[in-house]
Amino acid sequence: DPMCGSGTILIEAALLAHHIPPGSYRQGFGFEKWKNFEADIWENVYEEAMDKIIMCDTLIVGGEISKNVIRK
């Protein structure tokens, strides 16, 4: 993604390495306000995804090519 920073790519790599679902630490999602939203189904899906999280010793290294960004 040319519009995201190198830090974003590293964070996404770490989430993937640990099987952490995208957005799993958000406070809420727009679809939870839908009329036909079924909270019990969502809770089951969420818990199942969170149960797959693993801790691993993956080393993720990144860098920045722009000196201006590093200074900031």
PDB file of N, CA and C in Angstrom:
ATOM      1  N   ASP A   1       0.853  -1.173   0.000  1.00  0.00           N
ATOM      2  CA  ASP A   1       0.000   0.000   0.000  1.00  0.00           C
ATOM      3  C   ASP A   1       0.897   1.234   0.000  1.00  0.00           C
ATOM      4  N   PRO A   2       0.980   1.946  -1.106  1.00  0.00           N
ATOM      5  CA  PRO A   2       1.873   3.104  -1.183  1.00  0.00           C
ATOM      6  C   PRO A   2       1.444   4.273  -0.301  1.00  0.00           C
ATOM      7  N   MET A   3       0.244   4.245   0.225  1.00  0.00           N
ATOM      8  CA  MET A   3      -0.241   5.355   1.034  1.00  0.00           C
ATOM      9  C   MET A   3      -0.055   5.138   2.531  1.00  0.00           C
ATOM     10  N   CYS A   4       0.421   3.973   2.933  1.00  0.00           N
ATOM     11  CA  CYS A   4       0.637   3.761   4.366  1.00  0.00           C
ATOM     12  C   CYS A   4       2.135   3.851   4.654  1.00  0.00           C
ATOM     13  N   GLY A   5       2.450   4.164   5.872  1.00  0.00           N
ATOM     14  CA  GLY A   5       3.848   4.288   6.258  1.00  0.00           C
ATOM     15  C   GLY A   5       4.476   2.944   6.561  1.00  0.00           C
ATOM     16  N   SER A   6       5.791   2.954   6.683  1.00  0.00           N
ATOM     17  CA  SER A   6       6.500   1.704   6.955  1.00  0.00           C
ATOM     18  C   SER A   6       6.096   1.116   8.298  1.00  0.00           C
ATOM     19  N   GLY A   7       5.719   1.956   9.241  1.00  0.00           N
ATOM     20  CA  GLY A   7       5.264   1.458  10.543  1.00  0.00           C
ATOM     21  C   GLY A   7       3.974   0.676  10.430  1.00  0.00           C
ATOM     22  N   THR A   8       3.080   1.132   9.560  1.00  0.00           N
ATOM     23  CA  THR A   8       1.810   0.439   9.357  1.00  0.00           C
ATOM     24  C   THR A   8       2.053  -0.967   8.819  1.00  0.00           C
ATOM     25  N   ILE A   9       2.953  -1.086   7.883  1.00  0.00           N
ATOM     26  CA  ILE A   9       3.257  -2.399   7.301  1.00  0.00           C
ATOM     27  C   ILE A   9       3.831  -3.328   8.369  1.00  0.00           C
ATOM     28  N   LEU A  10       4.693  -2.810   9.224  1.00  0.00           N
ATOM     29  CA  LEU A  10       5.269  -3.627  10.297  1.00  0.00           C
ATOM     30  C   LEU A  10       4.207  -4.078  11.296  1.00  0.00           C
ATOM     31  N   ILE A  11       3.310  -3.166  11.647  1.00  0.00           N
ATOM     32  CA  ILE A  11       2.246  -3.513  12.586  1.00  0.00           C
ATOM     33  C   ILE A  11       1.346  -4.584  11.986  1.00  0.00           C
ATOM     34  N   GLU A  12       0.990  -4.431  10.718  1.00  0.00           N
ATOM     35  CA  GLU A  12       0.151  -5.436  10.067  1.00  0.00           C
ATOM     36  C   GLU A  12       0.870  -6.779   9.984  1.00  0.00           C
ATOM     37  N   ALA A  13       2.168  -6.767   9.761  1.00  0.00           N
ATOM     38  CA  ALA A  13       2.939  -8.013   9.735  1.00  0.00           C
ATOM     39  C   ALA A  13       2.920  -8.690  11.105  1.00  0.00           C
ATOM     40  N   ALA A  14       3.052  -7.907  12.151  1.00  0.00           N
ATOM     41  CA  ALA A  14       3.015  -8.468  13.505  1.00  0.00           C
ATOM     42  C   ALA A  14       1.639  -9.059  13.808  1.00  0.00           C
ATOM     43  N   LEU A  15       0.580  -8.365  13.395  1.00  0.00           N
ATOM     44  CA  LEU A  15      -0.768  -8.890  13.608  1.00  0.00           C
ATOM     45  C   LEU A  15      -0.956 -10.213  12.870  1.00  0.00           C
ATOM     46  N   LEU A  16      -0.493 -10.275  11.624  1.00  0.00           N
ATOM     47  CA  LEU A  16      -0.599 -11.512  10.852  1.00  0.00           C
ATOM     48  C   LEU A  16       0.209 -12.640  11.499  1.00  0.00           C
ATOM     49  N   ALA A  17       1.407 -12.329  11.958  1.00  0.00           N
ATOM     50  CA  ALA A  17       2.270 -13.352  12.560  1.00  0.00           C
ATOM     51  C   ALA A  17       1.637 -13.962  13.803  1.00  0.00           C
ATOM     52  N   HIS A  18       0.859 -13.166  14.518  1.00  0.00           N
ATOM     53  CA  HIS A  18       0.225 -13.637  15.751  1.00  0.00           C
ATOM     54  C   HIS A  18      -1.231 -14.070  15.538  1.00  0.00           C
ATOM     55  N   HIS A  19      -1.674 -14.072  14.285  1.00  0.00           N
ATOM     56  CA  HIS A  19      -3.051 -14.459  13.941  1.00  0.00           C
ATOM     57  C   HIS A  19      -4.077 -13.559  14.616  1.00  0.00           C
ATOM     58  N   ILE A  20      -3.749 -12.290  14.769  1.00  0.00           N
ATOM     59  CA  ILE A  20      -4.670 -11.321  15.376  1.00  0.00           C
ATOM     60  C   ILE A  20      -5.518 -10.716  14.262  1.00  0.00           C
ATOM     61  N   PRO A  21      -6.833 -10.861  14.350  1.00  0.00           N
ATOM     62  CA  PRO A  21      -7.702 -10.353  13.289  1.00  0.00           C
ATOM     63  C   PRO A  21      -7.638  -8.824  13.173  1.00  0.00           C
ATOM     64  N   PRO A  22      -7.684  -8.298  11.953  1.00  0.00           N
ATOM     65  CA  PRO A  22      -7.696  -6.843  11.766  1.00  0.00           C
ATOM     66  C   PRO A  22      -8.891  -6.222  12.485  1.00  0.00           C
ATOM     67  N   GLY A  23      -8.657  -5.126  13.155  1.00  0.00           N
ATOM     68  CA  GLY A  23      -9.737  -4.413  13.833  1.00  0.00           C
ATOM     69  C   GLY A  23     -10.216  -5.066  15.115  1.00  0.00           C
ATOM     70  N   SER A  24      -9.538  -6.090  15.577  1.00  0.00           N
ATOM     71  CA  SER A  24     -10.024  -6.832  16.743  1.00  0.00           C
ATOM     72  C   SER A  24      -9.993  -6.020  18.035  1.00  0.00           C
ATOM     73  N   TYR A  25      -9.225  -4.967  18.083  1.00  0.00           N
ATOM     74  CA  TYR A  25      -9.152  -4.160  19.306  1.00  0.00           C
ATOM     75  C   TYR A  25      -9.964  -2.871  19.203  1.00  0.00           C
ATOM     76  N   ARG A  26     -10.791  -2.775  18.171  1.00  0.00           N
ATOM     77  CA  ARG A  26     -11.683  -1.617  18.033  1.00  0.00           C
ATOM     78  C   ARG A  26     -12.766  -1.686  19.091  1.00  0.00           C
ATOM     79  N   GLN A  27     -13.300  -0.522  19.431  1.00  0.00           N
ATOM     80  CA  GLN A  27     -14.384  -0.460  20.414  1.00  0.00           C
ATOM     81  C   GLN A  27     -15.718  -0.893  19.822  1.00  0.00           C
ATOM     82  N   GLY A  28     -15.868  -0.784  18.516  1.00  0.00           N
ATOM     83  CA  GLY A  28     -17.119  -1.180  17.893  1.00  0.00           C
ATOM     84  C   GLY A  28     -17.036  -1.044  16.383  1.00  0.00           C
ATOM     85  N   PHE A  29     -18.019  -1.600  15.712  1.00  0.00           N
ATOM     86  CA  PHE A  29     -18.112  -1.557  14.259  1.00  0.00           C
ATOM     87  C   PHE A  29     -19.471  -1.007  13.872  1.00  0.00           C
ATOM     88  N   GLY A  30     -19.541  -0.364  12.722  1.00  0.00           N
ATOM     89  CA  GLY A  30     -20.789   0.206  12.241  1.00  0.00           C
ATOM     90  C   GLY A  30     -21.891  -0.819  12.071  1.00  0.00           C
ATOM     91  N   PHE A  31     -21.524  -2.042  11.666  1.00  0.00           N
ATOM     92  CA  PHE A  31     -22.555  -3.058  11.431  1.00  0.00           C
ATOM     93  C   PHE A  31     -23.271  -3.471  12.705  1.00  0.00           C
ATOM     94  N   GLU A  32     -22.698  -3.155  13.862  1.00  0.00           N
ATOM     95  CA  GLU A  32     -23.351  -3.498  15.125  1.00  0.00           C
ATOM     96  C   GLU A  32     -24.611  -2.655  15.355  1.00  0.00           C
ATOM     97  N   LYS A  33     -24.794  -1.606  14.566  1.00  0.00           N
ATOM     98  CA  LYS A  33     -25.967  -0.741  14.694  1.00  0.00           C
ATOM     99  C   LYS A  33     -27.059  -1.098  13.688  1.00  0.00           C
ATOM    100  N   TRP A  34     -26.812  -2.094  12.858  1.00  0.00           N
ATOM    101  CA  TRP A  34     -27.818  -2.519  11.881  1.00  0.00           C
ATOM    102  C   TRP A  34     -29.038  -3.090  12.612  1.00  0.00           C
ATOM    103  N   LYS A  35     -30.208  -2.941  12.020  1.00  0.00           N
ATOM    104  CA  LYS A  35     -31.440  -3.462  12.619  1.00  0.00           C
ATOM    105  C   LYS A  35     -31.388  -4.971  12.823  1.00  0.00           C
ATOM    106  N   ASN A  36     -30.833  -5.680  11.859  1.00  0.00           N
ATOM    107  CA  ASN A  36     -30.820  -7.145  11.944  1.00  0.00           C
ATOM    108  C   ASN A  36     -29.509  -7.705  12.523  1.00  0.00           C
ATOM    109  N   PHE A  37     -28.735  -6.864  13.198  1.00  0.00           N
ATOM    110  CA  PHE A  37     -27.487  -7.314  13.812  1.00  0.00           C
ATOM    111  C   PHE A  37     -27.792  -8.309  14.930  1.00  0.00           C
ATOM    112  N   GLU A  38     -27.116  -9.439  14.891  1.00  0.00           N
ATOM    113  CA  GLU A  38     -27.313 -10.469  15.912  1.00  0.00           C
ATOM    114  C   GLU A  38     -26.071 -10.552  16.784  1.00  0.00           C
ATOM    115  N   ALA A  39     -26.152  -9.920  17.945  1.00  0.00           N
ATOM    116  CA  ALA A  39     -25.007  -9.792  18.846  1.00  0.00           C
ATOM    117  C   ALA A  39     -24.442 -11.140  19.273  1.00  0.00           C
ATOM    118  N   ASP A  40     -25.299 -12.117  19.503  1.00  0.00           N
ATOM    119  CA  ASP A  40     -24.804 -13.420  19.966  1.00  0.00           C
ATOM    120  C   ASP A  40     -23.964 -14.111  18.894  1.00  0.00           C
ATOM    121  N   ILE A  41     -24.365 -13.982  17.631  1.00  0.00           N
ATOM    122  CA  ILE A  41     -23.570 -14.567  16.541  1.00  0.00           C
ATOM    123  C   ILE A  41     -22.236 -13.846  16.433  1.00  0.00           C
ATOM    124  N   TRP A  42     -22.259 -12.511  16.488  1.00  0.00           N
ATOM    125  CA  TRP A  42     -21.023 -11.732  16.410  1.00  0.00           C
ATOM    126  C   TRP A  42     -20.084 -12.090  17.562  1.00  0.00           C
ATOM    127  N   GLU A  43     -20.629 -12.248  18.748  1.00  0.00           N
ATOM    128  CA  GLU A  43     -19.801 -12.596  19.907  1.00  0.00           C
ATOM    129  C   GLU A  43     -19.112 -13.940  19.684  1.00  0.00           C
ATOM    130  N   ASN A  44     -19.834 -14.908  19.146  1.00  0.00           N
ATOM    131  CA  ASN A  44     -19.238 -16.221  18.865  1.00  0.00           C
ATOM    132  C   ASN A  44     -18.132 -16.124  17.817  1.00  0.00           C
ATOM    133  N   VAL A  45     -18.392 -15.373  16.744  1.00  0.00           N
ATOM    134  CA  VAL A  45     -17.388 -15.204  15.682  1.00  0.00           C
ATOM    135  C   VAL A  45     -16.152 -14.516  16.250  1.00  0.00           C
ATOM    136  N   TYR A  46     -16.355 -13.458  17.026  1.00  0.00           N
ATOM    137  CA  TYR A  46     -15.252 -12.690  17.618  1.00  0.00           C
ATOM    138  C   TYR A  46     -14.426 -13.580  18.552  1.00  0.00           C
ATOM    139  N   GLU A  47     -15.093 -14.299  19.434  1.00  0.00           N
ATOM    140  CA  GLU A  47     -14.374 -15.152  20.387  1.00  0.00           C
ATOM    141  C   GLU A  47     -13.598 -16.259  19.677  1.00  0.00           C
ATOM    142  N   GLU A  48     -14.192 -16.823  18.639  1.00  0.00           N
ATOM    143  CA  GLU A  48     -13.501 -17.868  17.881  1.00  0.00           C
ATOM    144  C   GLU A  48     -12.229 -17.318  17.235  1.00  0.00           C
ATOM    145  N   ALA A  49     -12.321 -16.116  16.679  1.00  0.00           N
ATOM    146  CA  ALA A  49     -11.145 -15.495  16.057  1.00  0.00           C
ATOM    147  C   ALA A  49     -10.086 -15.160  17.097  1.00  0.00           C
ATOM    148  N   MET A  50     -10.503 -14.652  18.241  1.00  0.00           N
ATOM    149  CA  MET A  50      -9.545 -14.271  19.276  1.00  0.00           C
ATOM    150  C   MET A  50      -8.876 -15.493  19.906  1.00  0.00           C
ATOM    151  N   ASP A  51      -9.559 -16.632  19.893  1.00  0.00           N
ATOM    152  CA  ASP A  51      -8.968 -17.860  20.430  1.00  0.00           C
ATOM    153  C   ASP A  51      -7.819 -18.368  19.567  1.00  0.00           C
ATOM    154  N   LYS A  52      -7.721 -17.884  18.333  1.00  0.00           N
ATOM    155  CA  LYS A  52      -6.670 -18.330  17.419  1.00  0.00           C
ATOM    156  C   LYS A  52      -5.385 -17.518  17.551  1.00  0.00           C
ATOM    157  N   ILE A  53      -5.405 -16.496  18.405  1.00  0.00           N
ATOM    158  CA  ILE A  53      -4.212 -15.677  18.600  1.00  0.00           C
ATOM    159  C   ILE A  53      -3.113 -16.536  19.213  1.00  0.00           C
ATOM    160  N   ILE A  54      -1.919 -16.400  18.653  1.00  0.00           N
ATOM    161  CA  ILE A  54      -0.775 -17.133  19.181  1.00  0.00           C
ATOM    162  C   ILE A  54       0.340 -16.132  19.494  1.00  0.00           C
ATOM    163  N   MET A  55       1.142 -16.473  20.449  1.00  0.00           N
ATOM    164  CA  MET A  55       2.317 -15.666  20.747  1.00  0.00           C
ATOM    165  C   MET A  55       3.510 -16.389  20.137  1.00  0.00           C
ATOM    166  N   CYS A  56       4.308 -15.659  19.396  1.00  0.00           N
ATOM    167  CA  CYS A  56       5.468 -16.274  18.763  1.00  0.00           C
ATOM    168  C   CYS A  56       6.660 -15.328  18.875  1.00  0.00           C
ATOM    169  N   ASP A  57       7.804 -15.844  18.590  1.00  0.00           N
ATOM    170  CA  ASP A  57       9.034 -15.068  18.692  1.00  0.00           C
ATOM    171  C   ASP A  57       9.478 -14.533  17.339  1.00  0.00           C
ATOM    172  N   THR A  58       8.524 -14.153  16.507  1.00  0.00           N
ATOM    173  CA  THR A  58       8.832 -13.642  15.188  1.00  0.00           C
ATOM    174  C   THR A  58       9.512 -12.279  15.300  1.00  0.00           C
ATOM    175  N   LEU A  59      10.636 -12.142  14.618  1.00  0.00           N
ATOM    176  CA  LEU A  59      11.346 -10.865  14.577  1.00  0.00           C
ATOM    177  C   LEU A  59      10.887 -10.109  13.339  1.00  0.00           C
ATOM    178  N   ILE A  60      10.364  -8.927  13.534  1.00  0.00           N
ATOM    179  CA  ILE A  60       9.902  -8.096  12.427  1.00  0.00           C
ATOM    180  C   ILE A  60      10.735  -6.825  12.446  1.00  0.00           C
ATOM    181  N   VAL A  61      11.435  -6.587  11.350  1.00  0.00           N
ATOM    182  CA  VAL A  61      12.360  -5.461  11.261  1.00  0.00           C
ATOM    183  C   VAL A  61      11.961  -4.573  10.092  1.00  0.00           C
ATOM    184  N   GLY A  62      12.062  -3.289  10.294  1.00  0.00           N
ATOM    185  CA  GLY A  62      11.732  -2.365   9.212  1.00  0.00           C
ATOM    186  C   GLY A  62      12.658  -1.178   9.232  1.00  0.00           C
ATOM    187  N   GLY A  63      12.526  -0.369   8.246  1.00  0.00           N
ATOM    188  CA  GLY A  63      13.359   0.819   8.155  1.00  0.00           C
ATOM    189  C   GLY A  63      12.618   1.928   7.440  1.00  0.00           C
ATOM    190  N   GLU A  64      13.254   3.055   7.368  1.00  0.00           N
ATOM    191  CA  GLU A  64      12.678   4.213   6.698  1.00  0.00           C
ATOM    192  C   GLU A  64      13.724   4.810   5.793  1.00  0.00           C
ATOM    193  N   ILE A  65      13.354   5.077   4.561  1.00  0.00           N
ATOM    194  CA  ILE A  65      14.292   5.613   3.585  1.00  0.00           C
ATOM    195  C   ILE A  65      14.414   7.144   3.675  1.00  0.00           C
ATOM    196  N   SER A  66      13.359   7.777   4.169  1.00  0.00           N
ATOM    197  CA  SER A  66      13.325   9.234   4.218  1.00  0.00           C
ATOM    198  C   SER A  66      13.908   9.774   5.528  1.00  0.00           C
ATOM    199  N   LYS A  67      14.972  10.570   5.416  1.00  0.00           N
ATOM    200  CA  LYS A  67      15.571  11.174   6.611  1.00  0.00           C
ATOM    201  C   LYS A  67      14.602  12.137   7.278  1.00  0.00           C
ATOM    202  N   ASN A  68      13.760  12.793   6.491  1.00  0.00           N
ATOM    203  CA  ASN A  68      12.778  13.735   7.050  1.00  0.00           C
ATOM    204  C   ASN A  68      11.784  13.032   7.959  1.00  0.00           C
ATOM    205  N   VAL A  69      11.336  11.856   7.545  1.00  0.00           N
ATOM    206  CA  VAL A  69      10.396  11.099   8.353  1.00  0.00           C
ATOM    207  C   VAL A  69      11.058  10.630   9.643  1.00  0.00           C
ATOM    208  N   ILE A  70      12.296  10.214   9.555  1.00  0.00           N
ATOM    209  CA  ILE A  70      13.020   9.759  10.746  1.00  0.00           C
ATOM    210  C   ILE A  70      13.169  10.893  11.740  1.00  0.00           C
ATOM    211  N   ARG A  71      13.456  12.096  11.263  1.00  0.00           N
ATOM    212  CA  ARG A  71      13.589  13.249  12.166  1.00  0.00           C
ATOM    213  C   ARG A  71      12.288  13.557  12.879  1.00  0.00           C
ATOM    214  N   LYS A  72      11.175  13.365  12.197  1.00  0.00           N
ATOM    215  CA  LYS A  72       9.871  13.656  12.789  1.00  0.00           C
ATOM    216  C   LYS A  72       9.555  12.661  13.865  1.00  0.00           C
TER     217      LYS A  72
END
